[in-house]
PDB file of C-alpha atoms and ligand atoms in Angstrom:
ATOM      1  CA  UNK A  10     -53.659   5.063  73.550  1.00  0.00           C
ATOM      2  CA  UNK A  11     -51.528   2.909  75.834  1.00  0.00           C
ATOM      3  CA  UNK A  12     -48.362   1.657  75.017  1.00  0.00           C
ATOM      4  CA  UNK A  13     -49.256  -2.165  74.697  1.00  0.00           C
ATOM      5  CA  UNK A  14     -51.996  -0.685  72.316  1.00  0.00           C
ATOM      6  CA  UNK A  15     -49.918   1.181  69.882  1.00  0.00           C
ATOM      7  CA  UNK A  16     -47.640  -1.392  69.256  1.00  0.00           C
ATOM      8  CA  UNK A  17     -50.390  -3.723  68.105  1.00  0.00           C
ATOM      9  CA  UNK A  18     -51.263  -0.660  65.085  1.00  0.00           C
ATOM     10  CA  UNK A  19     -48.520  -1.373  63.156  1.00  0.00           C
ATOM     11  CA  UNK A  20     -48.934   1.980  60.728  1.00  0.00           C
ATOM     12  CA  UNK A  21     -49.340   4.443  63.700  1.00  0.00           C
ATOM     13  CA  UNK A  22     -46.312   2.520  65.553  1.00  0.00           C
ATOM     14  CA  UNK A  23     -43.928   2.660  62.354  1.00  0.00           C
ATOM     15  CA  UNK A  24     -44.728   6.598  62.157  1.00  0.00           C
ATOM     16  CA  UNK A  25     -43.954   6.713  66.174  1.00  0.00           C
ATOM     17  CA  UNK A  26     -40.787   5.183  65.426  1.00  0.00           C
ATOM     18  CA  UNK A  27     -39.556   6.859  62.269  1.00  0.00           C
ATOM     19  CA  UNK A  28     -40.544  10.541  63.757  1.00  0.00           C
ATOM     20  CA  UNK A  29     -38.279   9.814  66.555  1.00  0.00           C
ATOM     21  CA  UNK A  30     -35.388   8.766  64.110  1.00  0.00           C
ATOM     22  CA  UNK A  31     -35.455   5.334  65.296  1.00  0.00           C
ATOM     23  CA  UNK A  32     -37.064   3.382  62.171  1.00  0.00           C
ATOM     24  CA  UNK A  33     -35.168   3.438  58.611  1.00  0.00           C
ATOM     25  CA  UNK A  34     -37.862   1.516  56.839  1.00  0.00           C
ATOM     26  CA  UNK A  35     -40.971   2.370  54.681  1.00  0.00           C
ATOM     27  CA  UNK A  36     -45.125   3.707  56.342  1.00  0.00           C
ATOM     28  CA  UNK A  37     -46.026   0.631  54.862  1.00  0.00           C
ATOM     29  CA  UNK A  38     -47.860  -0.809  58.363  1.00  0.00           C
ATOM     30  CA  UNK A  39     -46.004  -4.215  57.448  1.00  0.00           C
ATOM     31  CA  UNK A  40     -43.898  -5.536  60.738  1.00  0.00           C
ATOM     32  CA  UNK A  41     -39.911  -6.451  59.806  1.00  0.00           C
ATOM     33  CA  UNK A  42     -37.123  -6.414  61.024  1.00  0.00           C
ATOM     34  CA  UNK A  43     -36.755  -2.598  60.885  1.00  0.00           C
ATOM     35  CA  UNK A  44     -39.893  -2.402  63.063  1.00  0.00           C
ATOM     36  CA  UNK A  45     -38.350  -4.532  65.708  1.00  0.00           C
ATOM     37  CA  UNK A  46     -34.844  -3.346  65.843  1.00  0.00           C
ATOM     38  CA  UNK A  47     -36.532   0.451  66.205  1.00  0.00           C
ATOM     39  CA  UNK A  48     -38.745  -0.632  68.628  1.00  0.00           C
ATOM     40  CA  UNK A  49     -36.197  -2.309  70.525  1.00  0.00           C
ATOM     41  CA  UNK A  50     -34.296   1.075  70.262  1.00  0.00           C
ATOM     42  CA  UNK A  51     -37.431   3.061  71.479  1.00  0.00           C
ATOM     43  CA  UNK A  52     -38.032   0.427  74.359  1.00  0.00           C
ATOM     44  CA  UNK A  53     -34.003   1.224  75.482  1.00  0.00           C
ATOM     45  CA  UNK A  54     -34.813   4.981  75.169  1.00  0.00           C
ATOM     46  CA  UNK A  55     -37.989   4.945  77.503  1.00  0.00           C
ATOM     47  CA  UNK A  56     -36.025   2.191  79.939  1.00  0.00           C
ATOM     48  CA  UNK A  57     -33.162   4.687  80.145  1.00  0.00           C
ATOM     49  CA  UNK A  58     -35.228   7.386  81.111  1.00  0.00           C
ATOM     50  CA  UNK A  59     -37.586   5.057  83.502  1.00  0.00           C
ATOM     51  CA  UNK A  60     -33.777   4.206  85.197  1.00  0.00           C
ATOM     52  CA  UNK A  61     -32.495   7.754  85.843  1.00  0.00           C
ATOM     53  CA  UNK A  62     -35.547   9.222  86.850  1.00  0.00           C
ATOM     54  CA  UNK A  63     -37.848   6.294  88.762  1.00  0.00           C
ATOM     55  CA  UNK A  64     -41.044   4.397  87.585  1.00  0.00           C
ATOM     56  CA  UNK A  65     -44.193   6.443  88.106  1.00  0.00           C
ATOM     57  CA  UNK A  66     -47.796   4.925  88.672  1.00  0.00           C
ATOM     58  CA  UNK A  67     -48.719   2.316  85.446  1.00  0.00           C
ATOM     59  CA  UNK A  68     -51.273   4.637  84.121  1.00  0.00           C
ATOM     60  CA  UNK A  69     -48.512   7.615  83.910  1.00  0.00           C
ATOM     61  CA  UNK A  70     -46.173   4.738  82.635  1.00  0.00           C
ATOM     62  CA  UNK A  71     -48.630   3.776  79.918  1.00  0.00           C
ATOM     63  CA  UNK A  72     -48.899   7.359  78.584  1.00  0.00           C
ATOM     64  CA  UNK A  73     -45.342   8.115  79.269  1.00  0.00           C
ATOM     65  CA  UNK A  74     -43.775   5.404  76.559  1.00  0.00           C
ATOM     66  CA  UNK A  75     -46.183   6.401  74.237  1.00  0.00           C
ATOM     67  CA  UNK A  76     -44.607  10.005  74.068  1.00  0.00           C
ATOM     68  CA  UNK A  77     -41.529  10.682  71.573  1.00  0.00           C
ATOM     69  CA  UNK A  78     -38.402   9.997  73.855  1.00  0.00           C
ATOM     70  CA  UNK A  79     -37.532  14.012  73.310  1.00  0.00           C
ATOM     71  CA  UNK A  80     -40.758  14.793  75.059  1.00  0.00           C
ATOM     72  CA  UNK A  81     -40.955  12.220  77.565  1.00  0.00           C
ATOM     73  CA  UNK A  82     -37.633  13.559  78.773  1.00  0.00           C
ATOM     74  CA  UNK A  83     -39.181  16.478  80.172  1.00  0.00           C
ATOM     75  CA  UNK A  84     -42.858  15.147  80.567  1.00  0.00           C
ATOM     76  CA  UNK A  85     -41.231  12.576  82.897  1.00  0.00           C
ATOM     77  CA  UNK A  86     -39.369  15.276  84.542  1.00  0.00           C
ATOM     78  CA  UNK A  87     -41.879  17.076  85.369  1.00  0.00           C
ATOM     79  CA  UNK A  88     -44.386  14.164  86.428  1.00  0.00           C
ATOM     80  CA  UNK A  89     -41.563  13.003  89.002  1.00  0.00           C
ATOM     81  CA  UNK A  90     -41.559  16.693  90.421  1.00  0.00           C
ATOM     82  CA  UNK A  91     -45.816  16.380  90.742  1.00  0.00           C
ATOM     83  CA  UNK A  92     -45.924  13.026  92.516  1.00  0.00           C
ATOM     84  CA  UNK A  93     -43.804  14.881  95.251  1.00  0.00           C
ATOM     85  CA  UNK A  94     -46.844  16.853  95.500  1.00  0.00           C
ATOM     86  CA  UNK A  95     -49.758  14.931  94.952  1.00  0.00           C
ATOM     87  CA  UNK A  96     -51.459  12.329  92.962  1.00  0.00           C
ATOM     88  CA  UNK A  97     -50.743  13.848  89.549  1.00  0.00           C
ATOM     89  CA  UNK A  98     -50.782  10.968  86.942  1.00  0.00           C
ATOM     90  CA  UNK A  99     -50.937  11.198  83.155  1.00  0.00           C
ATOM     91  CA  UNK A 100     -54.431  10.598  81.338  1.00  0.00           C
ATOM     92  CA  UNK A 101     -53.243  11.071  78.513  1.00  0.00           C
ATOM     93  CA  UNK A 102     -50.131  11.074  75.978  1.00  0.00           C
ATOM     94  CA  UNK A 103     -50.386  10.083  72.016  1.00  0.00           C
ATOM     95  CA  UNK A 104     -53.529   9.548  70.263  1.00  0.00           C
ATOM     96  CA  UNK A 105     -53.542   7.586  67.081  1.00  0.00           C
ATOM     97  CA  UNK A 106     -55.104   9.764  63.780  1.00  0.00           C
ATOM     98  CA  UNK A 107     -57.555   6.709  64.190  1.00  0.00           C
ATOM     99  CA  UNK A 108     -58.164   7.627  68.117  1.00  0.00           C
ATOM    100  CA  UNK A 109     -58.585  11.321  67.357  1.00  0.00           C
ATOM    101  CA  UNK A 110     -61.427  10.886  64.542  1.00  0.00           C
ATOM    102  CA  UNK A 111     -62.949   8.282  66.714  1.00  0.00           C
ATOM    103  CA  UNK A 112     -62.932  11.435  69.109  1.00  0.00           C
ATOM    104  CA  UNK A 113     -64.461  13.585  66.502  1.00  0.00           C
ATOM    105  CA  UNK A 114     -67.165  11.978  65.425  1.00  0.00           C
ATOM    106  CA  UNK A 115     -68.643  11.980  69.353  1.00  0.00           C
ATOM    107  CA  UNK A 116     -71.580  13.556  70.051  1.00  0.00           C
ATOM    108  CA  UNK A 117     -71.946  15.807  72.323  1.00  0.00           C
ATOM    109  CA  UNK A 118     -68.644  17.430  70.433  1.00  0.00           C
ATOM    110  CA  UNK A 119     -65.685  17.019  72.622  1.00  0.00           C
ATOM    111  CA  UNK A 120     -63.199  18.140  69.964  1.00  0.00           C
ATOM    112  CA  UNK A 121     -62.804  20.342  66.914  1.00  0.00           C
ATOM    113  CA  UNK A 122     -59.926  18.261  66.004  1.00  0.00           C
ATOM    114  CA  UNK A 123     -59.941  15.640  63.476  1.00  0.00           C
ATOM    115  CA  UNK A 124     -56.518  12.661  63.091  1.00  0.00           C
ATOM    116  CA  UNK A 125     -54.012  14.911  62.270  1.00  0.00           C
ATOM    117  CA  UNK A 126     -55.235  18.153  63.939  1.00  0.00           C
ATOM    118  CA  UNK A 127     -53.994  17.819  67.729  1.00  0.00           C
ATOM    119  CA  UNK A 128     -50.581  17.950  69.323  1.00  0.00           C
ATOM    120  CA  UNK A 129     -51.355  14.402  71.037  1.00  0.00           C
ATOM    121  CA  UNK A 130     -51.475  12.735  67.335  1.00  0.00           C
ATOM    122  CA  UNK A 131     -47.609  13.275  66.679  1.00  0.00           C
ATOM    123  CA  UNK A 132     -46.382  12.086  70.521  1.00  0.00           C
ATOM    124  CA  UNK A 133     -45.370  15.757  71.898  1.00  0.00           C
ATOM    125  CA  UNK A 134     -48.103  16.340  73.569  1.00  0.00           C
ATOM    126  CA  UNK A 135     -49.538  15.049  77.531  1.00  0.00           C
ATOM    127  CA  UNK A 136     -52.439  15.659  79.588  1.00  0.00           C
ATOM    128  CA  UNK A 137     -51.746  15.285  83.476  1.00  0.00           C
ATOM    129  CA  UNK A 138     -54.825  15.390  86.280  1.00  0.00           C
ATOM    130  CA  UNK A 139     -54.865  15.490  89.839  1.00  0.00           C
ATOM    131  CA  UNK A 140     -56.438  12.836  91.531  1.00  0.00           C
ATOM    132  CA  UNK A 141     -57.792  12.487  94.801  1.00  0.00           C
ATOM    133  CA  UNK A 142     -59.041   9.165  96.812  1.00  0.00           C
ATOM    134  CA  UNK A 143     -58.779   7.242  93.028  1.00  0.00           C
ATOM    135  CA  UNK A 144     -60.834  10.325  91.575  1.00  0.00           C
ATOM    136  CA  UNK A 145     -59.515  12.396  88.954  1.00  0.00           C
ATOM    137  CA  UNK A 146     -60.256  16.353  89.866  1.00  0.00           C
ATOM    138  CA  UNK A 147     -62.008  17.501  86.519  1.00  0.00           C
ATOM    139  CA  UNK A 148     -62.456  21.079  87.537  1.00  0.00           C
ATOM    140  CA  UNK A 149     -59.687  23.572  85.843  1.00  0.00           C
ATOM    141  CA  UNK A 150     -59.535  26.306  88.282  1.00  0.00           C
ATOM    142  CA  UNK A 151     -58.273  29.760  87.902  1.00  0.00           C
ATOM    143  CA  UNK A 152     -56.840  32.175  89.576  1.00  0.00           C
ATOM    144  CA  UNK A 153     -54.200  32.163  92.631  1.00  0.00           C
ATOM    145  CA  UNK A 154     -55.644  29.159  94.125  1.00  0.00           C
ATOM    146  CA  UNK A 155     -55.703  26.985  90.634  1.00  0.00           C
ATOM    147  CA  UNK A 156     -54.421  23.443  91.122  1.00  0.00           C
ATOM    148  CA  UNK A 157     -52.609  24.438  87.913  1.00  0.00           C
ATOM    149  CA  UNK A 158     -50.153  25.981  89.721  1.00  0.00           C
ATOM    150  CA  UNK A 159     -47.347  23.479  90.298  1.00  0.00           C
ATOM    151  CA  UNK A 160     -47.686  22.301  86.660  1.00  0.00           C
ATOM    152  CA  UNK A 161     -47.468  26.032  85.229  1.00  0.00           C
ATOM    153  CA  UNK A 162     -44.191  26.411  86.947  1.00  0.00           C
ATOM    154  CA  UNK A 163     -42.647  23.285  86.069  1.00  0.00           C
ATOM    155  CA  UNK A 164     -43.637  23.326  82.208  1.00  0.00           C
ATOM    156  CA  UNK A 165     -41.862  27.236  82.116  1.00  0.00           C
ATOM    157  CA  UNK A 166     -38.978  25.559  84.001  1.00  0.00           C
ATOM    158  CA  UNK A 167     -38.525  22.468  81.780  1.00  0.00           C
ATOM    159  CA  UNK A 168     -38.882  24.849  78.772  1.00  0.00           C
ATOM    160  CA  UNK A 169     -43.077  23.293  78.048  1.00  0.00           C
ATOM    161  CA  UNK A 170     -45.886  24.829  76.320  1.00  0.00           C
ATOM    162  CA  UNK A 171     -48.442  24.959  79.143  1.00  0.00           C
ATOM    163  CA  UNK A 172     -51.918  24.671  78.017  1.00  0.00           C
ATOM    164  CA  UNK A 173     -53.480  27.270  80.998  1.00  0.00           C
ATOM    165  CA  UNK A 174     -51.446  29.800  79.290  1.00  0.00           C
ATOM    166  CA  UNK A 175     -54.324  29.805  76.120  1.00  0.00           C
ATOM    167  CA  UNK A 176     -58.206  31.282  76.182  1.00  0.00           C
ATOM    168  CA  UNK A 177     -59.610  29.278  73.817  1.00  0.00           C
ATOM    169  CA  UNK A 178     -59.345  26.421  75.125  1.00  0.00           C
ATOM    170  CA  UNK A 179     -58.265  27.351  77.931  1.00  0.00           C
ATOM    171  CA  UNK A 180     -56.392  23.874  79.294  1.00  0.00           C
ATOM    172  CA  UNK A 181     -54.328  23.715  82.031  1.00  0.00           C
ATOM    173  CA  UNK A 182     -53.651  20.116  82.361  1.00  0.00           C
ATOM    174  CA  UNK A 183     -51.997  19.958  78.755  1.00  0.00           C
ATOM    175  CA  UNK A 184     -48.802  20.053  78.115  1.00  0.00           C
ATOM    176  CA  UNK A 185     -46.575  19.922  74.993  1.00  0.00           C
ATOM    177  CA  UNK A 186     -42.894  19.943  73.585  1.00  0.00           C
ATOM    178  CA  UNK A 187     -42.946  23.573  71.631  1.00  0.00           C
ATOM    179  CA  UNK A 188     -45.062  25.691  69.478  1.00  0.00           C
ATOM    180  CA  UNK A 189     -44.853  23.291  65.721  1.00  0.00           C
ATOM    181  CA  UNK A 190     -47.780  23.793  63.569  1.00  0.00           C
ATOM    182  CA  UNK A 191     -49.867  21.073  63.217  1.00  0.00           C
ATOM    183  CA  UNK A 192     -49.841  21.184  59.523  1.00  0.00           C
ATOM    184  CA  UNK A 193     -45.892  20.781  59.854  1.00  0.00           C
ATOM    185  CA  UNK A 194     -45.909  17.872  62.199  1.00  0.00           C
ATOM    186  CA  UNK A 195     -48.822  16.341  60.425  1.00  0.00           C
ATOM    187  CA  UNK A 196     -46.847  16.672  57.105  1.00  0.00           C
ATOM    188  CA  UNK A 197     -43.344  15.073  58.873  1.00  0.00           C
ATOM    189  CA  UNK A 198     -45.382  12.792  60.674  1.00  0.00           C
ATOM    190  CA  UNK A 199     -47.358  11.005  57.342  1.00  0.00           C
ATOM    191  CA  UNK A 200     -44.528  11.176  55.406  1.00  0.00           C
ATOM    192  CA  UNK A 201     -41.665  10.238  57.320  1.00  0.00           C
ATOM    193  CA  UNK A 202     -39.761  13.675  55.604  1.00  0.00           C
ATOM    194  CA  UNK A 203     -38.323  15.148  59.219  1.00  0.00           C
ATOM    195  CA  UNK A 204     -37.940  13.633  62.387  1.00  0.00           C
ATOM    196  CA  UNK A 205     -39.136  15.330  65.831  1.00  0.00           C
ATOM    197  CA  UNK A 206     -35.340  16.828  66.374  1.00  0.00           C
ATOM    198  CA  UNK A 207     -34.691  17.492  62.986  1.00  0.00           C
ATOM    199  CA  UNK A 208     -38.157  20.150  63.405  1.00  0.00           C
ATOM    200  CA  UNK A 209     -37.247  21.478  66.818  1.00  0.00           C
TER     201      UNK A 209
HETATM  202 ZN1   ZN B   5     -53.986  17.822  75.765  1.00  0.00          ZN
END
């Protein structure tokens, strides 16, 4: 989901908002004033960042301010580091609970995860590609020649979960902001009981 997207789904925007400690009010998916002064607030975080670190490509930016400000501090980091190597650009930063069982229900199965089940629901979690002529690079490769490189050293520097470090699935163009259970975000993230930093 894009950023001009998620603010229009009020409910998954509020929980956004309150997980990053920005929104005071109630999951109630009504817009008030509480909405708009914490988006406002998580507009300034995202602008700060955009400031000290340069504006990437719009489809990185579009992921990018999607992310909880805590993990787009490092996703961005790490993005800026990429573009000095290539055409690395962000496909993907939070999906919506909606978004992910949309995702489920597809046939052929892409995904074993239902809303509520994957890292990208609660904002923590990115997916970055390399793309070449205006084509993203699908292949994950292995070994001492993997594309993956670059990105496995920079999410070990920045202190990321790098998803070519797992078997099954093996996923080297995810990354994510520490090793939270799902149930635990999921549980914070629905209820509004922790924020991001308040877990971490
Ligand atoms: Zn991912």
């Amino acid at each position: 989901m894009i950023y001009a997207e998620l603010q229009q789904d009020t409910l998954a925007w509020q929980r956004a908002l309150k997980f990053a400690g920005m929104y005071r009010g109630k999951l109630d998916g009504l817009t008030g004033p509480l909405t708009r002064e914490a988006a406002a607030q998580w507009r300034e975080s995202h602008k700060q960042l955009q400031t000290r670190y340069g504006r990437l490509d719009k489809r990185t930016e579009d992921n990018l301010l999607t992310l909880q400000p805590l993990a787009a501090l490092k996703v961005r980091q790490m993005m800026t580091a990429l573009r000095a190597l290539g055409d690395w650009r962000l496909i993907c930063g939070l999906r919506t609970y909606d978004e992910q069982d949309k995702l489920y229900a597809k046939r052929p199965r892409v995904t074993n995860a239902r809303g509520g089940q994957s890292m990208h629901n609660f904002g923590v979690a990115a997916d970055v590609c390399l793309f070449r002529d205006g084509v993203d690079i699908w292949a994950p490769s292995e070994g001492p020649n993997s594309i993956y490189k670059p990105v496995a050293v920079l999410a070990r520097q920045l202190g990321l979960v790098w998803g070519g470090a797992w078997r099954t699935p093996y996923d080297p163009g995810h990354v994510q902001l520490g090793e939270l259970s799902t149930a635990t975000l999921h549980h914070a993230y629905t209820t509004g009981s922790a924020t991001l930093a308040q877990l971490l």
